[in-house]
Amino acid sequence: MNDVSRMNGASQHPPHPQRMELSTDQAVENAALAGAAAIQKLVAERNELRTRLASHEQETAAYRALNNELRRRLLLVHQTYVEMAKGVVGDLERFDVALRESAQDAHSTIEAQTHWEEAAPAPQAPAQNGAVRANGARPKEPAPAA
């Protein structure tokens, strides 16, 4: 063989056609088997993912239904508390009105008593020992008899 054919990658011995066919057929068969195994693996993974997806969809639907029920109950509780709060505010307003009326009645009664006492004449007692004159001075006491 010459140097040119060596440089072009030619080997010294020509390849055996039967051996090359065998290795090519075996390589194709191995590749086909590997491809089939890969396809089977992909199909199994796809089926597993479909099963998981269906399970997640069912779980999501159950959570949505539960969420809707909880939301409905929360709104019902909210309405109940609003109505109760309105009732409490109404009771407090009635209590406030009653308390103000009671305080006003008590104030009116006290004022009426004060005016009545001021209008009534004070009883005049005869001047005795310890009596006080209008100017605030006490009269002189008579000397004791001997």
Short mmCIF file of N, CA and C in Angstrom, two decimals:
data_model
loop_
_atom_site.label_atom_id
_atom_site.label_comp_id
_atom_site.label_asym_id
_atom_site.label_seq_id
_atom_site.Cartn_x
_atom_site.Cartn_y
_atom_site.Cartn_z
N MET A 1 0.82 -1.16 0.00
CA MET A 1 0.00 0.00 0.00
C MET A 1 0.86 1.22 0.00
N ASN A 2 0.37 2.24 -0.64
CA ASN A 2 1.18 3.44 -0.72
C ASN A 2 0.80 4.40 0.38
N ASP A 3 1.59 5.45 0.49
CA ASP A 3 1.38 6.42 1.56
C ASP A 3 0.08 7.21 1.37
N VAL A 4 -0.31 7.39 0.17
CA VAL A 4 -1.53 8.17 -0.10
C VAL A 4 -2.74 7.41 0.39
N SER A 5 -2.78 6.14 0.15
CA SER A 5 -3.94 5.37 0.59
C SER A 5 -3.97 5.26 2.11
N ARG A 6 -2.79 5.24 2.76
CA ARG A 6 -2.77 5.24 4.23
C ARG A 6 -3.29 6.56 4.77
N MET A 7 -2.95 7.62 4.14
CA MET A 7 -3.38 8.94 4.59
C MET A 7 -4.88 9.09 4.41
N ASN A 8 -5.45 8.46 3.47
CA ASN A 8 -6.89 8.54 3.23
C ASN A 8 -7.66 7.62 4.18
N GLY A 9 -7.01 6.94 5.04
CA GLY A 9 -7.66 6.09 6.03
C GLY A 9 -7.87 4.69 5.57
N ALA A 10 -7.33 4.28 4.51
CA ALA A 10 -7.49 2.92 4.04
C ALA A 10 -6.60 2.02 4.85
N SER A 11 -7.15 0.86 5.19
CA SER A 11 -6.34 -0.08 5.97
C SER A 11 -5.58 -0.99 5.03
N GLN A 12 -4.68 -1.72 5.61
CA GLN A 12 -3.84 -2.63 4.80
C GLN A 12 -4.66 -3.79 4.30
N HIS A 13 -5.63 -4.23 5.13
CA HIS A 13 -6.42 -5.39 4.74
C HIS A 13 -7.82 -4.92 4.38
N PRO A 14 -8.33 -5.38 3.30
CA PRO A 14 -9.68 -4.99 2.95
C PRO A 14 -10.66 -5.61 3.95
N PRO A 15 -11.75 -4.89 4.35
CA PRO A 15 -12.71 -5.42 5.33
C PRO A 15 -13.45 -6.61 4.76
N HIS A 16 -13.82 -7.50 5.71
CA HIS A 16 -14.57 -8.68 5.28
C HIS A 16 -16.02 -8.29 5.15
N PRO A 17 -16.65 -8.52 4.04
CA PRO A 17 -18.03 -8.11 3.86
C PRO A 17 -18.98 -8.85 4.80
N GLN A 18 -18.75 -10.09 5.11
CA GLN A 18 -19.63 -10.85 5.98
C GLN A 18 -19.54 -10.33 7.42
N ARG A 19 -18.34 -10.02 7.87
CA ARG A 19 -18.13 -9.51 9.23
C ARG A 19 -18.79 -8.15 9.39
N MET A 20 -18.67 -7.30 8.42
CA MET A 20 -19.26 -5.97 8.49
C MET A 20 -20.78 -6.08 8.52
N GLU A 21 -21.34 -7.00 7.72
CA GLU A 21 -22.77 -7.20 7.72
C GLU A 21 -23.25 -7.66 9.07
N LEU A 22 -22.55 -8.55 9.70
CA LEU A 22 -22.92 -9.08 11.00
C LEU A 22 -22.88 -7.98 12.05
N SER A 23 -21.83 -7.21 12.06
CA SER A 23 -21.75 -6.15 13.07
C SER A 23 -22.78 -5.06 12.79
N THR A 24 -23.07 -4.76 11.56
CA THR A 24 -24.08 -3.76 11.22
C THR A 24 -25.46 -4.26 11.60
N ASP A 25 -25.76 -5.52 11.31
CA ASP A 25 -27.05 -6.08 11.68
C ASP A 25 -27.22 -6.12 13.20
N GLN A 26 -26.17 -6.48 13.87
CA GLN A 26 -26.23 -6.54 15.34
C GLN A 26 -26.39 -5.13 15.91
N ALA A 27 -25.69 -4.17 15.35
CA ALA A 27 -25.82 -2.79 15.83
C ALA A 27 -27.22 -2.27 15.60
N VAL A 28 -27.80 -2.59 14.45
CA VAL A 28 -29.17 -2.15 14.15
C VAL A 28 -30.13 -2.83 15.11
N GLU A 29 -29.92 -4.12 15.35
CA GLU A 29 -30.79 -4.86 16.27
C GLU A 29 -30.67 -4.30 17.68
N ASN A 30 -29.45 -4.04 18.13
CA ASN A 30 -29.24 -3.46 19.46
C ASN A 30 -29.89 -2.07 19.56
N ALA A 31 -29.74 -1.27 18.53
CA ALA A 31 -30.34 0.06 18.52
C ALA A 31 -31.86 -0.05 18.55
N ALA A 32 -32.41 -1.01 17.81
CA ALA A 32 -33.86 -1.20 17.79
C ALA A 32 -34.37 -1.64 19.17
N LEU A 33 -33.65 -2.58 19.79
CA LEU A 33 -34.03 -3.03 21.13
C LEU A 33 -33.93 -1.89 22.14
N ALA A 34 -32.87 -1.11 22.05
CA ALA A 34 -32.71 0.04 22.96
C ALA A 34 -33.82 1.06 22.72
N GLY A 35 -34.15 1.29 21.48
CA GLY A 35 -35.23 2.22 21.14
C GLY A 35 -36.57 1.73 21.66
N ALA A 36 -36.82 0.42 21.51
CA ALA A 36 -38.08 -0.16 22.00
C ALA A 36 -38.16 -0.05 23.53
N ALA A 37 -37.04 -0.31 24.19
CA ALA A 37 -37.01 -0.19 25.66
C ALA A 37 -37.25 1.26 26.08
N ALA A 38 -36.64 2.19 25.34
CA ALA A 38 -36.84 3.61 25.66
C ALA A 38 -38.29 4.00 25.45
N ILE A 39 -38.89 3.51 24.37
CA ILE A 39 -40.30 3.81 24.10
C ILE A 39 -41.19 3.23 25.19
N GLN A 40 -40.90 1.98 25.61
CA GLN A 40 -41.68 1.37 26.69
C GLN A 40 -41.56 2.18 27.97
N LYS A 41 -40.35 2.64 28.25
CA LYS A 41 -40.13 3.45 29.45
C LYS A 41 -40.90 4.77 29.36
N LEU A 42 -40.88 5.41 28.20
CA LEU A 42 -41.61 6.66 28.01
C LEU A 42 -43.11 6.45 28.14
N VAL A 43 -43.61 5.35 27.58
CA VAL A 43 -45.04 5.04 27.67
C VAL A 43 -45.43 4.82 29.13
N ALA A 44 -44.61 4.09 29.88
CA ALA A 44 -44.89 3.84 31.30
C ALA A 44 -44.88 5.15 32.09
N GLU A 45 -43.90 6.02 31.81
CA GLU A 45 -43.84 7.31 32.50
C GLU A 45 -45.06 8.17 32.14
N ARG A 46 -45.44 8.13 30.86
CA ARG A 46 -46.61 8.89 30.43
C ARG A 46 -47.86 8.40 31.14
N ASN A 47 -48.02 7.08 31.23
CA ASN A 47 -49.18 6.52 31.92
C ASN A 47 -49.19 6.89 33.40
N GLU A 48 -48.01 6.84 34.02
CA GLU A 48 -47.90 7.24 35.43
C GLU A 48 -48.28 8.71 35.60
N LEU A 49 -47.79 9.56 34.69
CA LEU A 49 -48.12 10.98 34.76
C LEU A 49 -49.61 11.23 34.55
N ARG A 50 -50.22 10.47 33.63
CA ARG A 50 -51.66 10.60 33.42
C ARG A 50 -52.43 10.21 34.68
N THR A 51 -52.00 9.14 35.32
CA THR A 51 -52.65 8.69 36.55
C THR A 51 -52.51 9.75 37.65
N ARG A 52 -51.30 10.28 37.80
CA ARG A 52 -51.07 11.33 38.81
C ARG A 52 -51.88 12.58 38.51
N LEU A 53 -51.98 12.93 37.22
CA LEU A 53 -52.75 14.10 36.82
C LEU A 53 -54.22 13.91 37.16
N ALA A 54 -54.76 12.74 36.86
CA ALA A 54 -56.16 12.46 37.18
C ALA A 54 -56.39 12.54 38.68
N SER A 55 -55.46 11.99 39.45
CA SER A 55 -55.56 12.05 40.90
C SER A 55 -55.51 13.49 41.40
N HIS A 56 -54.61 14.29 40.83
CA HIS A 56 -54.50 15.70 41.23
C HIS A 56 -55.75 16.48 40.84
N GLU A 57 -56.32 16.15 39.68
CA GLU A 57 -57.55 16.83 39.26
C GLU A 57 -58.70 16.52 40.21
N GLN A 58 -58.80 15.25 40.64
CA GLN A 58 -59.84 14.87 41.60
C GLN A 58 -59.63 15.59 42.92
N GLU A 59 -58.39 15.65 43.37
CA GLU A 59 -58.06 16.32 44.63
C GLU A 59 -58.37 17.82 44.53
N THR A 60 -58.04 18.42 43.40
CA THR A 60 -58.31 19.84 43.19
C THR A 60 -59.82 20.10 43.20
N ALA A 61 -60.58 19.24 42.55
CA ALA A 61 -62.04 19.39 42.54
C ALA A 61 -62.60 19.27 43.95
N ALA A 62 -62.08 18.33 44.74
CA ALA A 62 -62.54 18.18 46.12
C ALA A 62 -62.19 19.43 46.94
N TYR A 63 -60.99 19.97 46.74
CA TYR A 63 -60.59 21.19 47.46
C TYR A 63 -61.46 22.38 47.06
N ARG A 64 -61.80 22.46 45.77
CA ARG A 64 -62.67 23.56 45.32
C ARG A 64 -64.04 23.46 45.98
N ALA A 65 -64.59 22.27 46.02
CA ALA A 65 -65.90 22.07 46.64
C ALA A 65 -65.84 22.43 48.12
N LEU A 66 -64.79 21.98 48.79
CA LEU A 66 -64.62 22.30 50.21
C LEU A 66 -64.44 23.80 50.42
N ASN A 67 -63.66 24.42 49.55
CA ASN A 67 -63.44 25.86 49.65
C ASN A 67 -64.75 26.62 49.47
N ASN A 68 -65.57 26.20 48.51
CA ASN A 68 -66.86 26.85 48.30
C ASN A 68 -67.77 26.69 49.52
N GLU A 69 -67.76 25.50 50.11
CA GLU A 69 -68.58 25.27 51.31
C GLU A 69 -68.10 26.14 52.47
N LEU A 70 -66.80 26.21 52.65
CA LEU A 70 -66.26 27.04 53.74
C LEU A 70 -66.58 28.52 53.50
N ARG A 71 -66.48 28.96 52.27
CA ARG A 71 -66.81 30.35 51.94
C ARG A 71 -68.28 30.64 52.24
N ARG A 72 -69.18 29.69 51.90
CA ARG A 72 -70.61 29.86 52.17
C ARG A 72 -70.86 29.96 53.68
N ARG A 73 -70.20 29.10 54.44
CA ARG A 73 -70.37 29.13 55.90
C ARG A 73 -69.81 30.40 56.51
N LEU A 74 -68.69 30.85 55.99
CA LEU A 74 -68.09 32.09 56.49
C LEU A 74 -69.01 33.27 56.24
N LEU A 75 -69.63 33.33 55.08
CA LEU A 75 -70.58 34.40 54.79
C LEU A 75 -71.79 34.34 55.72
N LEU A 76 -72.24 33.13 56.00
CA LEU A 76 -73.37 32.95 56.91
C LEU A 76 -73.01 33.43 58.32
N VAL A 77 -71.82 33.07 58.79
CA VAL A 77 -71.36 33.53 60.11
C VAL A 77 -71.22 35.04 60.12
N HIS A 78 -70.70 35.60 59.04
CA HIS A 78 -70.55 37.06 58.94
C HIS A 78 -71.91 37.74 59.04
N GLN A 79 -72.90 37.25 58.30
CA GLN A 79 -74.23 37.84 58.35
C GLN A 79 -74.81 37.75 59.75
N THR A 80 -74.62 36.62 60.41
CA THR A 80 -75.14 36.43 61.76
C THR A 80 -74.50 37.44 62.72
N TYR A 81 -73.18 37.61 62.63
CA TYR A 81 -72.51 38.57 63.51
C TYR A 81 -72.92 40.00 63.22
N VAL A 82 -73.15 40.33 61.95
CA VAL A 82 -73.60 41.69 61.62
C VAL A 82 -74.97 41.94 62.23
N GLU A 83 -75.87 40.98 62.09
CA GLU A 83 -77.21 41.12 62.67
C GLU A 83 -77.12 41.22 64.20
N MET A 84 -76.27 40.40 64.80
CA MET A 84 -76.12 40.44 66.25
C MET A 84 -75.54 41.79 66.70
N ALA A 85 -74.56 42.29 65.97
CA ALA A 85 -73.96 43.58 66.30
C ALA A 85 -74.98 44.70 66.19
N LYS A 86 -75.83 44.64 65.17
CA LYS A 86 -76.89 45.65 65.03
C LYS A 86 -77.83 45.59 66.23
N GLY A 87 -78.17 44.38 66.67
CA GLY A 87 -79.03 44.23 67.85
C GLY A 87 -78.38 44.80 69.10
N VAL A 88 -77.09 44.54 69.28
CA VAL A 88 -76.38 45.05 70.45
C VAL A 88 -76.33 46.58 70.41
N VAL A 89 -76.06 47.14 69.23
CA VAL A 89 -76.03 48.60 69.10
C VAL A 89 -77.41 49.18 69.41
N GLY A 90 -78.46 48.55 68.91
CA GLY A 90 -79.82 49.01 69.21
C GLY A 90 -80.10 48.96 70.71
N ASP A 91 -79.71 47.86 71.36
CA ASP A 91 -79.90 47.76 72.82
C ASP A 91 -79.12 48.84 73.56
N LEU A 92 -77.89 49.08 73.12
CA LEU A 92 -77.09 50.13 73.77
C LEU A 92 -77.70 51.51 73.56
N GLU A 93 -78.25 51.77 72.39
CA GLU A 93 -78.91 53.06 72.15
C GLU A 93 -80.14 53.21 73.04
N ARG A 94 -80.95 52.15 73.17
CA ARG A 94 -82.12 52.21 74.06
C ARG A 94 -81.69 52.40 75.51
N PHE A 95 -80.63 51.72 75.92
CA PHE A 95 -80.10 51.87 77.28
C PHE A 95 -79.63 53.31 77.50
N ASP A 96 -78.96 53.89 76.50
CA ASP A 96 -78.47 55.26 76.61
C ASP A 96 -79.64 56.23 76.76
N VAL A 97 -80.68 56.04 75.95
CA VAL A 97 -81.86 56.91 76.04
C VAL A 97 -82.50 56.78 77.43
N ALA A 98 -82.67 55.55 77.89
CA ALA A 98 -83.28 55.34 79.22
C ALA A 98 -82.41 55.95 80.31
N LEU A 99 -81.10 55.81 80.21
CA LEU A 99 -80.19 56.37 81.20
C LEU A 99 -80.27 57.89 81.20
N ARG A 100 -80.31 58.50 80.02
CA ARG A 100 -80.41 59.97 79.93
C ARG A 100 -81.74 60.45 80.51
N GLU A 101 -82.83 59.76 80.19
CA GLU A 101 -84.14 60.15 80.73
C GLU A 101 -84.15 60.03 82.25
N SER A 102 -83.57 58.96 82.75
CA SER A 102 -83.51 58.76 84.20
C SER A 102 -82.68 59.85 84.86
N ALA A 103 -81.55 60.18 84.26
CA ALA A 103 -80.70 61.24 84.82
C ALA A 103 -81.41 62.58 84.75
N GLN A 104 -82.14 62.83 83.65
CA GLN A 104 -82.87 64.09 83.51
C GLN A 104 -83.99 64.16 84.55
N ASP A 105 -84.70 63.06 84.77
CA ASP A 105 -85.77 63.03 85.78
C ASP A 105 -85.18 63.27 87.17
N ALA A 106 -84.05 62.65 87.47
CA ALA A 106 -83.42 62.84 88.78
C ALA A 106 -82.98 64.28 88.94
N HIS A 107 -82.44 64.87 87.90
CA HIS A 107 -81.99 66.27 87.95
C HIS A 107 -83.20 67.19 88.15
N SER A 108 -84.29 66.91 87.44
CA SER A 108 -85.51 67.73 87.59
C SER A 108 -86.06 67.62 89.00
N THR A 109 -86.05 66.43 89.56
CA THR A 109 -86.56 66.22 90.92
C THR A 109 -85.71 66.98 91.93
N ILE A 110 -84.39 66.93 91.77
CA ILE A 110 -83.49 67.63 92.68
C ILE A 110 -83.70 69.14 92.56
N GLU A 111 -83.86 69.64 91.33
CA GLU A 111 -84.10 71.08 91.15
C GLU A 111 -85.42 71.48 91.77
N ALA A 112 -86.45 70.67 91.62
CA ALA A 112 -87.77 70.99 92.19
C ALA A 112 -87.69 71.03 93.71
N GLN A 113 -86.98 70.10 94.30
CA GLN A 113 -86.84 70.09 95.76
C GLN A 113 -86.08 71.32 96.23
N THR A 114 -85.02 71.68 95.49
CA THR A 114 -84.22 72.84 95.87
C THR A 114 -85.05 74.11 95.77
N HIS A 115 -85.83 74.28 94.71
CA HIS A 115 -86.69 75.46 94.57
C HIS A 115 -87.77 75.48 95.64
N TRP A 116 -88.33 74.36 95.96
CA TRP A 116 -89.39 74.28 96.98
C TRP A 116 -88.83 74.67 98.34
N GLU A 117 -87.62 74.16 98.67
CA GLU A 117 -87.01 74.49 99.96
C GLU A 117 -86.65 75.97 100.04
N GLU A 118 -86.20 76.53 98.93
CA GLU A 118 -85.85 77.96 98.92
C GLU A 118 -87.10 78.82 99.02
N ALA A 119 -88.19 78.39 98.42
CA ALA A 119 -89.42 79.17 98.42
C ALA A 119 -90.15 79.09 99.76
N ALA A 120 -90.01 78.00 100.48
CA ALA A 120 -90.71 77.85 101.76
C ALA A 120 -90.04 78.76 102.80
N PRO A 121 -90.88 79.49 103.64
CA PRO A 121 -90.29 80.37 104.68
C PRO A 121 -89.64 79.54 105.77
N ALA A 122 -88.51 80.04 106.24
CA ALA A 122 -87.79 79.35 107.30
C ALA A 122 -88.50 79.59 108.61
N PRO A 123 -88.66 78.59 109.45
CA PRO A 123 -89.35 78.79 110.74
C PRO A 123 -88.53 79.73 111.61
N GLN A 124 -89.23 80.72 112.22
CA GLN A 124 -88.59 81.71 113.09
C GLN A 124 -88.64 81.21 114.53
N ALA A 125 -87.52 81.06 115.11
CA ALA A 125 -87.45 80.64 116.51
C ALA A 125 -87.21 81.87 117.37
N PRO A 126 -87.74 81.88 118.59
CA PRO A 126 -87.47 83.03 119.47
C PRO A 126 -85.99 83.09 119.73
N ALA A 127 -85.51 84.30 119.88
CA ALA A 127 -84.09 84.50 120.15
C ALA A 127 -83.73 83.84 121.45
N GLN A 128 -82.81 82.97 121.39
CA GLN A 128 -82.34 82.28 122.58
C GLN A 128 -80.84 82.37 122.60
N ASN A 129 -80.32 81.78 123.64
CA ASN A 129 -78.87 81.75 123.72
C ASN A 129 -78.33 81.02 122.51
N GLY A 130 -77.30 81.54 121.94
CA GLY A 130 -76.68 80.91 120.78
C GLY A 130 -77.35 81.29 119.47
N ALA A 131 -78.41 82.13 119.48
CA ALA A 131 -79.08 82.52 118.25
C ALA A 131 -78.17 83.45 117.48
N VAL A 132 -78.36 83.49 116.21
CA VAL A 132 -77.52 84.30 115.35
C VAL A 132 -78.39 85.36 114.70
N ARG A 133 -77.94 86.62 114.71
CA ARG A 133 -78.67 87.70 114.06
C ARG A 133 -78.49 87.60 112.54
N ALA A 134 -79.24 88.42 111.85
CA ALA A 134 -79.18 88.42 110.41
C ALA A 134 -77.81 88.83 109.91
N ASN A 135 -77.10 89.68 110.65
CA ASN A 135 -75.78 90.08 110.21
C ASN A 135 -74.71 89.09 110.62
N GLY A 136 -75.09 88.01 111.29
CA GLY A 136 -74.15 86.99 111.65
C GLY A 136 -73.59 87.14 113.05
N ALA A 137 -73.95 88.23 113.79
CA ALA A 137 -73.42 88.44 115.15
C ALA A 137 -74.36 87.82 116.16
N ARG A 138 -73.84 87.35 117.24
CA ARG A 138 -74.65 86.77 118.31
C ARG A 138 -75.05 87.88 119.29
N PRO A 139 -76.27 87.83 119.75
CA PRO A 139 -76.67 88.86 120.75
C PRO A 139 -75.96 88.59 122.07
N LYS A 140 -75.85 89.67 122.83
CA LYS A 140 -75.21 89.55 124.14
C LYS A 140 -76.13 88.79 125.07
N GLU A 141 -75.57 87.93 125.82
CA GLU A 141 -76.35 87.14 126.77
C GLU A 141 -76.57 87.95 128.04
N PRO A 142 -77.75 87.85 128.64
CA PRO A 142 -78.01 88.56 129.91
C PRO A 142 -77.15 87.97 131.02
N ALA A 143 -76.85 88.78 131.94
CA ALA A 143 -76.02 88.35 133.06
C ALA A 143 -76.79 87.39 133.92
N PRO A 144 -76.17 86.42 134.44
CA PRO A 144 -76.89 85.45 135.27
C PRO A 144 -77.35 86.11 136.59
N ALA A 145 -78.48 85.70 137.03
CA ALA A 145 -79.06 86.23 138.27
C ALA A 145 -78.31 85.66 139.45
N ALA A 146 -78.11 86.61 140.46
CA ALA A 146 -77.33 86.18 141.60
C ALA A 146 -78.15 85.81 142.77
#
